Each structure stands twice: as structure tokens, then as C-alpha cells.
Amino acid sequence: MNILVSPNFSRKFYRLTKKDRRLSKNIDRKIAIFKKNPNHPSLRLHKLSGLKERWSISVDMGLRIIFEHIKIDEVYFIDIGSHDEVY
């Protein structure tokens, strides 16, 4: 699985993780799981209704990653943040 990231995702990722190494490791671990098995139950993958072709995975109970499929083996991470921030 190839993952591309938007400038918005990169900016938010940096802000979230610059002072929290534990969160950075947790996000990296979830992305690694996503690359190996996008349907892994711990990711709570689901399609977003009302948002054109967008999907969500959960990093933890409070943090989501929003993405779109570009190709079968390629996705584009659009946003990261709390439920209220990204929906």
C-alpha cells in the first residue's frame, strides 16, 4: 500500500506530534497496520457518508485519519485530528 499525504495532513501531523513522542509512535504503528491490512479491526475503517469517496480510520478513541483511495494500492491521507475537527 502506497500512502501519499496532503500538505494539510503533514502540517497537522507535525503539530500533534512535535511534543508527544508517544502519540507519534501510536500514529506510526496504526499506519503500519493500515499498510499491511487496511481492514484490520483495530482501525475501525469505515466510509464516510456525505463526504465524497472519503474513508476514516481510528488511531485511538479520539484521533482519526481521513483518506481517499486513488488506486487499488494507493491512498491519499487528507486530514488527521479529533472527530469534531475532521468531520
PDB file of N, CA and C in Angstrom:
ATOM      1  N   MET A   1       0.857  -1.178   0.000  1.00  0.00           N
ATOM      2  CA  MET A   1       0.000   0.000   0.000  1.00  0.00           C
ATOM      3  C   MET A   1       0.898   1.234   0.000  1.00  0.00           C
ATOM      4  N   ASN A   2       0.690   2.088  -0.957  1.00  0.00           N
ATOM      5  CA  ASN A   2       1.424   3.350  -1.043  1.00  0.00           C
ATOM      6  C   ASN A   2       0.546   4.455  -0.455  1.00  0.00           C
ATOM      7  N   ILE A   3       1.140   5.286   0.392  1.00  0.00           N
ATOM      8  CA  ILE A   3       0.391   6.360   1.038  1.00  0.00           C
ATOM      9  C   ILE A   3       0.987   7.705   0.652  1.00  0.00           C
ATOM     10  N   LEU A   4       0.143   8.562   0.093  1.00  0.00           N
ATOM     11  CA  LEU A   4       0.513   9.947  -0.188  1.00  0.00           C
ATOM     12  C   LEU A   4      -0.164  10.810   0.868  1.00  0.00           C
ATOM     13  N   VAL A   5       0.451  11.941   1.204  1.00  0.00           N
ATOM     14  CA  VAL A   5      -0.143  12.804   2.234  1.00  0.00           C
ATOM     15  C   VAL A   5      -0.314  14.222   1.713  1.00  0.00           C
ATOM     16  N   SER A   6      -1.404  14.840   2.118  1.00  0.00           N
ATOM     17  CA  SER A   6      -1.670  16.225   1.734  1.00  0.00           C
ATOM     18  C   SER A   6      -0.832  17.160   2.603  1.00  0.00           C
ATOM     19  N   PRO A   7      -0.598  18.380   2.132  1.00  0.00           N
ATOM     20  CA  PRO A   7       0.104  19.366   2.970  1.00  0.00           C
ATOM     21  C   PRO A   7      -0.631  19.609   4.289  1.00  0.00           C
ATOM     22  N   ASN A   8      -1.957  19.597   4.244  1.00  0.00           N
ATOM     23  CA  ASN A   8      -2.753  19.778   5.458  1.00  0.00           C
ATOM     24  C   ASN A   8      -2.494  18.648   6.454  1.00  0.00           C
ATOM     25  N   PHE A   9      -2.462  17.410   5.971  1.00  0.00           N
ATOM     26  CA  PHE A   9      -2.187  16.266   6.838  1.00  0.00           C
ATOM     27  C   PHE A   9      -0.803  16.402   7.458  1.00  0.00           C
ATOM     28  N   SER A  10       0.192  16.734   6.651  1.00  0.00           N
ATOM     29  CA  SER A  10       1.564  16.879   7.155  1.00  0.00           C
ATOM     30  C   SER A  10       1.653  17.943   8.237  1.00  0.00           C
ATOM     31  N   ARG A  11       1.012  19.058   8.005  1.00  0.00           N
ATOM     32  CA  ARG A  11       1.036  20.173   8.959  1.00  0.00           C
ATOM     33  C   ARG A  11       0.389  19.765  10.287  1.00  0.00           C
ATOM     34  N   LYS A  12      -0.775  19.146  10.200  1.00  0.00           N
ATOM     35  CA  LYS A  12      -1.474  18.733  11.419  1.00  0.00           C
ATOM     36  C   LYS A  12      -0.725  17.618  12.149  1.00  0.00           C
ATOM     37  N   PHE A  13      -0.158  16.681  11.396  1.00  0.00           N
ATOM     38  CA  PHE A  13       0.628  15.606  11.999  1.00  0.00           C
ATOM     39  C   PHE A  13       1.788  16.197  12.791  1.00  0.00           C
ATOM     40  N   TYR A  14       2.494  17.154  12.204  1.00  0.00           N
ATOM     41  CA  TYR A  14       3.622  17.793  12.884  1.00  0.00           C
ATOM     42  C   TYR A  14       3.162  18.482  14.170  1.00  0.00           C
ATOM     43  N   ARG A  15       2.083  19.232  14.087  1.00  0.00           N
ATOM     44  CA  ARG A  15       1.575  19.943  15.275  1.00  0.00           C
ATOM     45  C   ARG A  15       1.168  18.978  16.383  1.00  0.00           C
ATOM     46  N   LEU A  16       0.531  17.888  16.011  1.00  0.00           N
ATOM     47  CA  LEU A  16       0.074  16.918  17.004  1.00  0.00           C
ATOM     48  C   LEU A  16       1.223  16.182  17.683  1.00  0.00           C
ATOM     49  N   THR A  17       2.292  15.929  16.931  1.00  0.00           N
ATOM     50  CA  THR A  17       3.337  15.036  17.432  1.00  0.00           C
ATOM     51  C   THR A  17       4.620  15.720  17.880  1.00  0.00           C
ATOM     52  N   LYS A  18       4.757  17.007  17.651  1.00  0.00           N
ATOM     53  CA  LYS A  18       6.043  17.637  17.961  1.00  0.00           C
ATOM     54  C   LYS A  18       6.389  17.592  19.447  1.00  0.00           C
ATOM     55  N   LYS A  19       5.390  17.520  20.316  1.00  0.00           N
ATOM     56  CA  LYS A  19       5.664  17.467  21.749  1.00  0.00           C
ATOM     57  C   LYS A  19       5.227  16.151  22.392  1.00  0.00           C
ATOM     58  N   ASP A  20       4.774  15.222  21.578  1.00  0.00           N
ATOM     59  CA  ASP A  20       4.237  13.973  22.124  1.00  0.00           C
ATOM     60  C   ASP A  20       4.776  12.776  21.341  1.00  0.00           C
ATOM     61  N   ARG A  21       5.904  12.246  21.775  1.00  0.00           N
ATOM     62  CA  ARG A  21       6.533  11.116  21.078  1.00  0.00           C
ATOM     63  C   ARG A  21       5.654   9.870  21.114  1.00  0.00           C
ATOM     64  N   ARG A  22       4.943   9.699  22.211  1.00  0.00           N
ATOM     65  CA  ARG A  22       4.088   8.528  22.351  1.00  0.00           C
ATOM     66  C   ARG A  22       2.982   8.543  21.295  1.00  0.00           C
ATOM     67  N   LEU A  23       2.402   9.710  21.071  1.00  0.00           N
ATOM     68  CA  LEU A  23       1.367   9.845  20.048  1.00  0.00           C
ATOM     69  C   LEU A  23       1.950   9.586  18.664  1.00  0.00           C
ATOM     70  N   SER A  24       3.139  10.097  18.415  1.00  0.00           N
ATOM     71  CA  SER A  24       3.804   9.876  17.132  1.00  0.00           C
ATOM     72  C   SER A  24       4.004   8.383  16.874  1.00  0.00           C
ATOM     73  N   LYS A  25       4.453   7.659  17.884  1.00  0.00           N
ATOM     74  CA  LYS A  25       4.657   6.215  17.740  1.00  0.00           C
ATOM     75  C   LYS A  25       3.330   5.495  17.523  1.00  0.00           C
ATOM     76  N   ASN A  26       2.296   5.944  18.218  1.00  0.00           N
ATOM     77  CA  ASN A  26       0.979   5.336  18.067  1.00  0.00           C
ATOM     78  C   ASN A  26       0.442   5.538  16.648  1.00  0.00           C
ATOM     79  N   ILE A  27       0.589   6.743  16.114  1.00  0.00           N
ATOM     80  CA  ILE A  27       0.147   7.021  14.740  1.00  0.00           C
ATOM     81  C   ILE A  27       0.947   6.176  13.755  1.00  0.00           C
ATOM     82  N   ASP A  28       2.264   6.140  13.929  1.00  0.00           N
ATOM     83  CA  ASP A  28       3.115   5.341  13.040  1.00  0.00           C
ATOM     84  C   ASP A  28       2.725   3.864  13.080  1.00  0.00           C
ATOM     85  N   ARG A  29       2.407   3.361  14.267  1.00  0.00           N
ATOM     86  CA  ARG A  29       2.013   1.958  14.408  1.00  0.00           C
ATOM     87  C   ARG A  29       0.704   1.682  13.663  1.00  0.00           C
ATOM     88  N   LYS A  30      -0.261   2.588  13.787  1.00  0.00           N
ATOM     89  CA  LYS A  30      -1.541   2.401  13.093  1.00  0.00           C
ATOM     90  C   LYS A  30      -1.371   2.498  11.574  1.00  0.00           C
ATOM     91  N   ILE A  31      -0.501   3.386  11.116  1.00  0.00           N
ATOM     92  CA  ILE A  31      -0.243   3.488   9.677  1.00  0.00           C
ATOM     93  C   ILE A  31       0.414   2.207   9.171  1.00  0.00           C
ATOM     94  N   ALA A  32       1.325   1.632   9.959  1.00  0.00           N
ATOM     95  CA  ALA A  32       1.965   0.370   9.574  1.00  0.00           C
ATOM     96  C   ALA A  32       0.930  -0.755   9.486  1.00  0.00           C
ATOM     97  N   ILE A  33       0.013  -0.799  10.431  1.00  0.00           N
ATOM     98  CA  ILE A  33      -1.073  -1.793  10.385  1.00  0.00           C
ATOM     99  C   ILE A  33      -1.917  -1.573   9.136  1.00  0.00           C
ATOM    100  N   PHE A  34      -2.243  -0.317   8.847  1.00  0.00           N
ATOM    101  CA  PHE A  34      -3.049   0.018   7.672  1.00  0.00           C
ATOM    102  C   PHE A  34      -2.364  -0.440   6.386  1.00  0.00           C
ATOM    103  N   LYS A  35      -1.041  -0.254   6.305  1.00  0.00           N
ATOM    104  CA  LYS A  35      -0.309  -0.674   5.102  1.00  0.00           C
ATOM    105  C   LYS A  35      -0.379  -2.185   4.912  1.00  0.00           C
ATOM    106  N   LYS A  36      -0.287  -2.937   6.005  1.00  0.00           N
ATOM    107  CA  LYS A  36      -0.305  -4.397   5.918  1.00  0.00           C
ATOM    108  C   LYS A  36      -1.710  -4.949   5.716  1.00  0.00           C
ATOM    109  N   ASN A  37      -2.676  -4.370   6.432  1.00  0.00           N
ATOM    110  CA  ASN A  37      -4.046  -4.873   6.373  1.00  0.00           C
ATOM    111  C   ASN A  37      -5.019  -3.726   6.615  1.00  0.00           C
ATOM    112  N   PRO A  38      -5.461  -3.044   5.557  1.00  0.00           N
ATOM    113  CA  PRO A  38      -6.360  -1.900   5.723  1.00  0.00           C
ATOM    114  C   PRO A  38      -7.670  -2.234   6.439  1.00  0.00           C
ATOM    115  N   ASN A  39      -8.044  -3.488   6.448  1.00  0.00           N
ATOM    116  CA  ASN A  39      -9.301  -3.890   7.083  1.00  0.00           C
ATOM    117  C   ASN A  39      -9.116  -4.423   8.503  1.00  0.00           C
ATOM    118  N   HIS A  40      -7.959  -4.207   9.091  1.00  0.00           N
ATOM    119  CA  HIS A  40      -7.704  -4.687  10.451  1.00  0.00           C
ATOM    120  C   HIS A  40      -8.742  -4.090  11.406  1.00  0.00           C
ATOM    121  N   PRO A  41      -9.333  -4.904  12.263  1.00  0.00           N
ATOM    122  CA  PRO A  41     -10.399  -4.419  13.154  1.00  0.00           C
ATOM    123  C   PRO A  41      -9.995  -3.245  14.050  1.00  0.00           C
ATOM    124  N   SER A  42      -8.734  -3.172  14.444  1.00  0.00           N
ATOM    125  CA  SER A  42      -8.314  -2.090  15.346  1.00  0.00           C
ATOM    126  C   SER A  42      -8.384  -0.714  14.690  1.00  0.00           C
ATOM    127  N   LEU A  43      -8.454  -0.678  13.365  1.00  0.00           N
ATOM    128  CA  LEU A  43      -8.504   0.605  12.650  1.00  0.00           C
ATOM    129  C   LEU A  43      -9.925   1.163  12.568  1.00  0.00           C
ATOM    130  N   ARG A  44     -10.910   0.323  12.773  1.00  0.00           N
ATOM    131  CA  ARG A  44     -12.319   0.727  12.665  1.00  0.00           C
ATOM    132  C   ARG A  44     -12.579   1.496  11.360  1.00  0.00           C
ATOM    133  N   LEU A  45     -12.115   0.915  10.273  1.00  0.00           N
ATOM    134  CA  LEU A  45     -12.264   1.504   8.940  1.00  0.00           C
ATOM    135  C   LEU A  45     -13.740   1.645   8.584  1.00  0.00           C
ATOM    136  N   HIS A  46     -14.107   2.823   8.085  1.00  0.00           N
ATOM    137  CA  HIS A  46     -15.467   2.999   7.584  1.00  0.00           C
ATOM    138  C   HIS A  46     -15.519   4.135   6.568  1.00  0.00           C
ATOM    139  N   LYS A  47     -16.465   3.986   5.635  1.00  0.00           N
ATOM    140  CA  LYS A  47     -16.697   5.009   4.618  1.00  0.00           C
ATOM    141  C   LYS A  47     -17.510   6.127   5.245  1.00  0.00           C
ATOM    142  N   LEU A  48     -17.186   7.351   4.902  1.00  0.00           N
ATOM    143  CA  LEU A  48     -17.897   8.497   5.460  1.00  0.00           C
ATOM    144  C   LEU A  48     -19.099   8.829   4.592  1.00  0.00           C
ATOM    145  N   SER A  49     -20.247   8.849   5.189  1.00  0.00           N
ATOM    146  CA  SER A  49     -21.443   9.205   4.436  1.00  0.00           C
ATOM    147  C   SER A  49     -21.495  10.719   4.282  1.00  0.00           C
ATOM    148  N   GLY A  50     -21.880  11.151   3.117  1.00  0.00           N
ATOM    149  CA  GLY A  50     -21.984  12.581   2.856  1.00  0.00           C
ATOM    150  C   GLY A  50     -20.691  13.227   2.402  1.00  0.00           C
ATOM    151  N   LEU A  51     -19.582  12.534   2.532  1.00  0.00           N
ATOM    152  CA  LEU A  51     -18.299  13.067   2.060  1.00  0.00           C
ATOM    153  C   LEU A  51     -17.824  12.188   0.914  1.00  0.00           C
ATOM    154  N   LYS A  52     -17.709  12.758  -0.244  1.00  0.00           N
ATOM    155  CA  LYS A  52     -17.416  12.049  -1.487  1.00  0.00           C
ATOM    156  C   LYS A  52     -16.175  11.151  -1.379  1.00  0.00           C
ATOM    157  N   GLU A  53     -16.409   9.858  -1.445  1.00  0.00           N
ATOM    158  CA  GLU A  53     -15.349   8.851  -1.515  1.00  0.00           C
ATOM    159  C   GLU A  53     -14.300   8.961  -0.412  1.00  0.00           C
ATOM    160  N   ARG A  54     -14.669   9.446   0.737  1.00  0.00           N
ATOM    161  CA  ARG A  54     -13.708   9.563   1.839  1.00  0.00           C
ATOM    162  C   ARG A  54     -13.947   8.461   2.859  1.00  0.00           C
ATOM    163  N   TRP A  55     -12.846   8.029   3.450  1.00  0.00           N
ATOM    164  CA  TRP A  55     -12.851   6.955   4.430  1.00  0.00           C
ATOM    165  C   TRP A  55     -12.155   7.442   5.695  1.00  0.00           C
ATOM    166  N   SER A  56     -12.396   6.731   6.788  1.00  0.00           N
ATOM    167  CA  SER A  56     -11.789   7.088   8.064  1.00  0.00           C
ATOM    168  C   SER A  56     -11.209   5.850   8.730  1.00  0.00           C
ATOM    169  N   ILE A  57     -10.047   6.029   9.365  1.00  0.00           N
ATOM    170  CA  ILE A  57      -9.504   5.019  10.265  1.00  0.00           C
ATOM    171  C   ILE A  57      -9.245   5.697  11.603  1.00  0.00           C
ATOM    172  N   SER A  58      -9.302   4.905  12.658  1.00  0.00           N
ATOM    173  CA  SER A  58      -9.096   5.435  14.001  1.00  0.00           C
ATOM    174  C   SER A  58      -7.686   5.123  14.477  1.00  0.00           C
ATOM    175  N   VAL A  59      -7.000   6.149  14.951  1.00  0.00           N
ATOM    176  CA  VAL A  59      -5.695   5.960  15.583  1.00  0.00           C
ATOM    177  C   VAL A  59      -5.927   5.530  17.027  1.00  0.00           C
ATOM    178  N   ASP A  60      -6.828   6.223  17.697  1.00  0.00           N
ATOM    179  CA  ASP A  60      -7.274   5.870  19.043  1.00  0.00           C
ATOM    180  C   ASP A  60      -8.709   6.366  19.176  1.00  0.00           C
ATOM    181  N   MET A  61      -9.237   6.371  20.368  1.00  0.00           N
ATOM    182  CA  MET A  61     -10.642   6.761  20.532  1.00  0.00           C
ATOM    183  C   MET A  61     -10.902   8.217  20.160  1.00  0.00           C
ATOM    184  N   GLY A  62      -9.885   9.053  20.191  1.00  0.00           N
ATOM    185  CA  GLY A  62     -10.103  10.463  19.913  1.00  0.00           C
ATOM    186  C   GLY A  62      -9.506  10.984  18.625  1.00  0.00           C
ATOM    187  N   LEU A  63      -8.730  10.177  17.914  1.00  0.00           N
ATOM    188  CA  LEU A  63      -7.984  10.670  16.755  1.00  0.00           C
ATOM    189  C   LEU A  63      -8.314   9.860  15.507  1.00  0.00           C
ATOM    190  N   ARG A  64      -8.621  10.563  14.412  1.00  0.00           N
ATOM    191  CA  ARG A  64      -8.988   9.929  13.147  1.00  0.00           C
ATOM    192  C   ARG A  64      -8.059  10.381  12.024  1.00  0.00           C
ATOM    193  N   ILE A  65      -7.898   9.508  11.037  1.00  0.00           N
ATOM    194  CA  ILE A  65      -7.219   9.851   9.786  1.00  0.00           C
ATOM    195  C   ILE A  65      -8.255   9.706   8.678  1.00  0.00           C
ATOM    196  N   ILE A  66      -8.392  10.756   7.872  1.00  0.00           N
ATOM    197  CA  ILE A  66      -9.331  10.760   6.752  1.00  0.00           C
ATOM    198  C   ILE A  66      -8.526  10.587   5.466  1.00  0.00           C
ATOM    199  N   PHE A  67      -9.013   9.719   4.576  1.00  0.00           N
ATOM    200  CA  PHE A  67      -8.275   9.464   3.340  1.00  0.00           C
ATOM    201  C   PHE A  67      -9.215   9.144   2.196  1.00  0.00           C
ATOM    202  N   GLU A  68      -8.644   9.175   0.992  1.00  0.00           N
ATOM    203  CA  GLU A  68      -9.338   8.771  -0.232  1.00  0.00           C
ATOM    204  C   GLU A  68      -8.505   7.712  -0.929  1.00  0.00           C
ATOM    205  N   HIS A  69      -9.184   6.795  -1.609  1.00  0.00           N
ATOM    206  CA  HIS A  69      -8.487   5.827  -2.455  1.00  0.00           C
ATOM    207  C   HIS A  69      -8.163   6.503  -3.780  1.00  0.00           C
ATOM    208  N   ILE A  70      -6.918   6.398  -4.216  1.00  0.00           N
ATOM    209  CA  ILE A  70      -6.520   6.925  -5.516  1.00  0.00           C
ATOM    210  C   ILE A  70      -6.504   5.780  -6.527  1.00  0.00           C
ATOM    211  N   LYS A  71      -5.864   4.704  -6.149  1.00  0.00           N
ATOM    212  CA  LYS A  71      -5.815   3.475  -6.933  1.00  0.00           C
ATOM    213  C   LYS A  71      -6.060   2.325  -5.965  1.00  0.00           C
ATOM    214  N   ILE A  72      -6.072   1.125  -6.477  1.00  0.00           N
ATOM    215  CA  ILE A  72      -6.297  -0.041  -5.618  1.00  0.00           C
ATOM    216  C   ILE A  72      -5.257  -0.120  -4.507  1.00  0.00           C
ATOM    217  N   ASP A  73      -4.013   0.168  -4.825  1.00  0.00           N
ATOM    218  CA  ASP A  73      -2.935   0.046  -3.836  1.00  0.00           C
ATOM    219  C   ASP A  73      -2.354   1.397  -3.421  1.00  0.00           C
ATOM    220  N   GLU A  74      -3.138   2.467  -3.581  1.00  0.00           N
ATOM    221  CA  GLU A  74      -2.637   3.798  -3.242  1.00  0.00           C
ATOM    222  C   GLU A  74      -3.748   4.637  -2.610  1.00  0.00           C
ATOM    223  N   VAL A  75      -3.406   5.297  -1.487  1.00  0.00           N
ATOM    224  CA  VAL A  75      -4.364   6.172  -0.809  1.00  0.00           C
ATOM    225  C   VAL A  75      -3.727   7.531  -0.563  1.00  0.00           C
ATOM    226  N   TYR A  76      -4.590   8.509  -0.306  1.00  0.00           N
ATOM    227  CA  TYR A  76      -4.173   9.893  -0.074  1.00  0.00           C
ATOM    228  C   TYR A  76      -4.716  10.325   1.278  1.00  0.00           C
ATOM    229  N   PHE A  77      -3.818  10.475   2.261  1.00  0.00           N
ATOM    230  CA  PHE A  77      -4.230  10.944   3.580  1.00  0.00           C
ATOM    231  C   PHE A  77      -4.512  12.437   3.494  1.00  0.00           C
ATOM    232  N   ILE A  78      -5.723  12.815   3.843  1.00  0.00           N
ATOM    233  CA  ILE A  78      -6.191  14.191   3.696  1.00  0.00           C
ATOM    234  C   ILE A  78      -6.114  14.972   4.996  1.00  0.00           C
ATOM    235  N   ASP A  79      -6.517  14.331   6.092  1.00  0.00           N
ATOM    236  CA  ASP A  79      -6.635  15.064   7.354  1.00  0.00           C
ATOM    237  C   ASP A  79      -6.396  14.127   8.523  1.00  0.00           C
ATOM    238  N   ILE A  80      -6.006  14.707   9.648  1.00  0.00           N
ATOM    239  CA  ILE A  80      -5.854  13.976  10.901  1.00  0.00           C
ATOM    240  C   ILE A  80      -6.310  14.899  12.023  1.00  0.00           C
ATOM    241  N   GLY A  81      -7.035  14.348  12.961  1.00  0.00           N
ATOM    242  CA  GLY A  81      -7.495  15.155  14.084  1.00  0.00           C
ATOM    243  C   GLY A  81      -8.619  14.470  14.827  1.00  0.00           C
ATOM    244  N   SER A  82      -9.210  15.191  15.752  1.00  0.00           N
ATOM    245  CA  SER A  82     -10.326  14.650  16.523  1.00  0.00           C
ATOM    246  C   SER A  82     -11.553  14.508  15.620  1.00  0.00           C
ATOM    247  N   HIS A  83     -12.519  13.779  16.111  1.00  0.00           N
ATOM    248  CA  HIS A  83     -13.764  13.575  15.366  1.00  0.00           C
ATOM    249  C   HIS A  83     -14.362  14.907  14.932  1.00  0.00           C
ATOM    250  N   ASP A  84     -14.467  15.852  15.854  1.00  0.00           N
ATOM    251  CA  ASP A  84     -15.073  17.148  15.532  1.00  0.00           C
ATOM    252  C   ASP A  84     -14.237  17.966  14.550  1.00  0.00           C
ATOM    253  N   GLU A  85     -12.923  17.788  14.559  1.00  0.00           N
ATOM    254  CA  GLU A  85     -12.050  18.558  13.665  1.00  0.00           C
ATOM    255  C   GLU A  85     -12.101  18.071  12.227  1.00  0.00           C
ATOM    256  N   VAL A  86     -12.236  16.773  12.023  1.00  0.00           N
ATOM    257  CA  VAL A  86     -12.110  16.237  10.666  1.00  0.00           C
ATOM    258  C   VAL A  86     -13.433  15.931   9.977  1.00  0.00           C
ATOM    259  N   TYR A  87     -14.546  15.880  10.723  1.00  0.00           N
ATOM    260  CA  TYR A  87     -15.842  15.586  10.100  1.00  0.00           C
ATOM    261  C   TYR A  87     -16.605  16.851   9.853  1.00  0.00           C
TER     262      TYR A  87
END
